[in-house]
Amino acid sequence: MTGSCIGGLLAVRTAAAHPGQVAAVAAFHGSVAADGPDSLAKITAQVRFGHAETGLTPEALGELNQALDAAGVDYTSEIHPGTVHGFTMSDTDAFNLTGLQRHWDRVLPLLDRTLANS
């Protein structure tokens, strides 16, 4: 599952609500931890988060990653330098081609890996 913004949050919620049924989740510039760290503990999917630089402080990234570590989630989570919320949307001023390409360069191997195993 992939999602941007609220779609990313919904993808995370779906993975948490259906452990063992979602193999991979990738979220672009979303508020993925809005439900709190306890919600992450239910995720069995492999996870990829690509955060906008202006959407998450390094401290908040550390807290999110600590919660994912504590939950035993297989994940990657990083801030994309020079990006703002909405960096994947080519029809907005927020669009950042480098950020979008970087994220897809990481998401596609995740999907290849998990779909090949399902």
Protein backbone atom coordinates (compact mmCIF):
# COMPACT_ATOMS: atom_id res chain seq x y z
CA MET A 1 0.00 0.00 0.00
CA THR A 2 1.21 3.50 -0.69
CA GLY A 3 -0.20 6.87 0.22
CA SER A 4 0.59 10.55 0.28
CA CYS A 5 -0.43 12.92 3.06
CA ILE A 6 -3.64 11.60 4.64
CA GLY A 7 -3.40 8.61 2.31
CA GLY A 8 -0.13 7.70 4.01
CA LEU A 9 -1.79 7.83 7.41
CA LEU A 10 -4.65 5.68 6.09
CA ALA A 11 -2.17 3.16 4.65
CA VAL A 12 -0.47 2.92 8.06
CA ARG A 13 -3.84 2.53 9.79
CA THR A 14 -4.79 -0.24 7.35
CA ALA A 15 -1.50 -2.08 7.95
CA ALA A 16 -2.04 -1.81 11.72
CA ALA A 17 -5.68 -2.94 11.47
CA HIS A 18 -4.83 -5.95 9.31
CA PRO A 19 -1.56 -7.42 10.57
CA GLY A 20 -0.36 -10.28 8.43
CA GLN A 21 -2.49 -9.17 5.49
CA VAL A 22 -0.52 -6.10 4.36
CA ALA A 23 3.00 -6.97 3.19
CA ALA A 24 4.31 -3.45 2.61
CA VAL A 25 3.33 0.13 3.30
CA ALA A 26 4.98 3.29 1.98
CA ALA A 27 3.95 6.79 2.95
CA PHE A 28 5.01 10.08 1.38
CA HIS A 29 5.01 13.24 3.54
CA GLY A 30 2.20 11.94 5.74
CA SER A 31 1.36 12.31 9.41
CA VAL A 32 2.13 8.63 9.88
CA ALA A 33 2.42 8.71 13.67
CA ALA A 34 -0.75 10.71 14.28
CA ASP A 35 -2.37 7.78 16.09
CA GLY A 36 0.53 7.46 18.53
CA PRO A 37 3.27 4.91 19.01
CA ASP A 38 1.00 2.16 20.30
CA SER A 39 -0.75 1.93 16.93
CA LEU A 40 2.58 1.11 15.25
CA ALA A 41 3.04 -2.01 17.40
CA LYS A 42 0.44 -3.91 15.39
CA ILE A 43 2.19 -3.49 12.03
CA THR A 44 3.71 -6.62 10.52
CA ALA A 45 4.29 -5.09 7.07
CA GLN A 46 7.63 -3.79 5.86
CA VAL A 47 7.43 0.01 6.07
CA ARG A 48 8.98 2.91 4.14
CA PHE A 49 8.43 6.51 5.22
CA GLY A 50 9.65 9.48 3.18
CA HIS A 51 9.14 12.64 5.23
CA ALA A 52 9.19 16.22 4.04
CA GLU A 53 11.98 18.24 5.62
CA THR A 54 9.51 20.85 6.86
CA GLY A 55 7.05 18.25 8.15
CA LEU A 56 9.17 16.49 10.73
CA THR A 57 11.98 17.71 12.95
CA PRO A 58 15.01 15.46 13.44
CA GLU A 59 13.84 15.01 17.05
CA ALA A 60 10.37 13.91 15.94
CA LEU A 61 11.98 11.55 13.41
CA GLY A 62 14.04 10.06 16.23
CA GLU A 63 10.93 9.54 18.36
CA LEU A 64 9.07 7.91 15.47
CA ASN A 65 12.01 5.63 14.71
CA GLN A 66 12.31 4.69 18.40
CA ALA A 67 8.63 3.73 18.45
CA LEU A 68 9.09 1.65 15.30
CA ASP A 69 12.17 -0.03 16.81
CA ALA A 70 10.30 -0.76 20.04
CA ALA A 71 7.44 -2.28 18.05
CA GLY A 72 9.84 -4.47 16.07
CA VAL A 73 8.70 -3.02 12.74
CA ASP A 74 10.91 -3.65 9.69
CA TYR A 75 11.19 -0.10 8.36
CA THR A 76 13.12 2.70 6.76
CA SER A 77 12.22 6.26 7.65
CA GLU A 78 13.99 9.34 6.44
CA ILE A 79 13.61 13.06 5.88
CA HIS A 80 14.08 14.17 2.29
CA PRO A 81 16.29 17.29 2.29
CA GLY A 82 14.91 20.41 0.67
CA THR A 83 11.31 19.20 0.59
CA VAL A 84 8.04 20.57 1.93
CA HIS A 85 4.70 18.87 2.50
CA GLY A 86 3.30 17.85 -0.86
CA PHE A 87 6.66 17.33 -2.55
CA THR A 88 5.28 14.45 -4.64
CA MET A 89 2.53 16.48 -6.30
CA SER A 90 3.79 17.78 -9.63
CA ASP A 91 0.96 20.28 -10.06
CA THR A 92 1.87 22.30 -6.95
CA ASP A 93 4.61 24.72 -5.89
CA ALA A 94 5.67 22.12 -3.32
CA PHE A 95 6.78 19.64 -5.98
CA ASN A 96 10.37 18.45 -5.66
CA LEU A 97 11.49 16.06 -8.39
CA THR A 98 14.60 14.99 -6.48
CA GLY A 99 12.57 14.13 -3.37
CA LEU A 100 9.99 12.26 -5.42
CA GLN A 101 12.63 10.27 -7.30
CA ARG A 102 14.52 9.46 -4.10
CA HIS A 103 11.40 8.11 -2.48
CA TRP A 104 10.38 5.97 -5.48
CA ASP A 105 13.97 4.67 -5.71
CA ARG A 106 13.40 3.23 -2.25
CA VAL A 107 9.73 2.26 -2.56
CA LEU A 108 9.95 0.21 -5.75
CA PRO A 109 12.52 -2.27 -4.36
CA LEU A 110 10.34 -2.63 -1.24
CA LEU A 111 7.33 -3.48 -3.40
CA ASP A 112 9.39 -5.82 -5.59
CA ARG A 113 10.65 -7.67 -2.51
CA THR A 114 7.34 -7.97 -0.73
CA LEU A 115 5.19 -8.74 -3.76
CA ALA A 116 7.61 -11.45 -4.88
CA ASN A 117 7.18 -13.11 -1.47
CA SER A 118 3.39 -12.94 -1.33
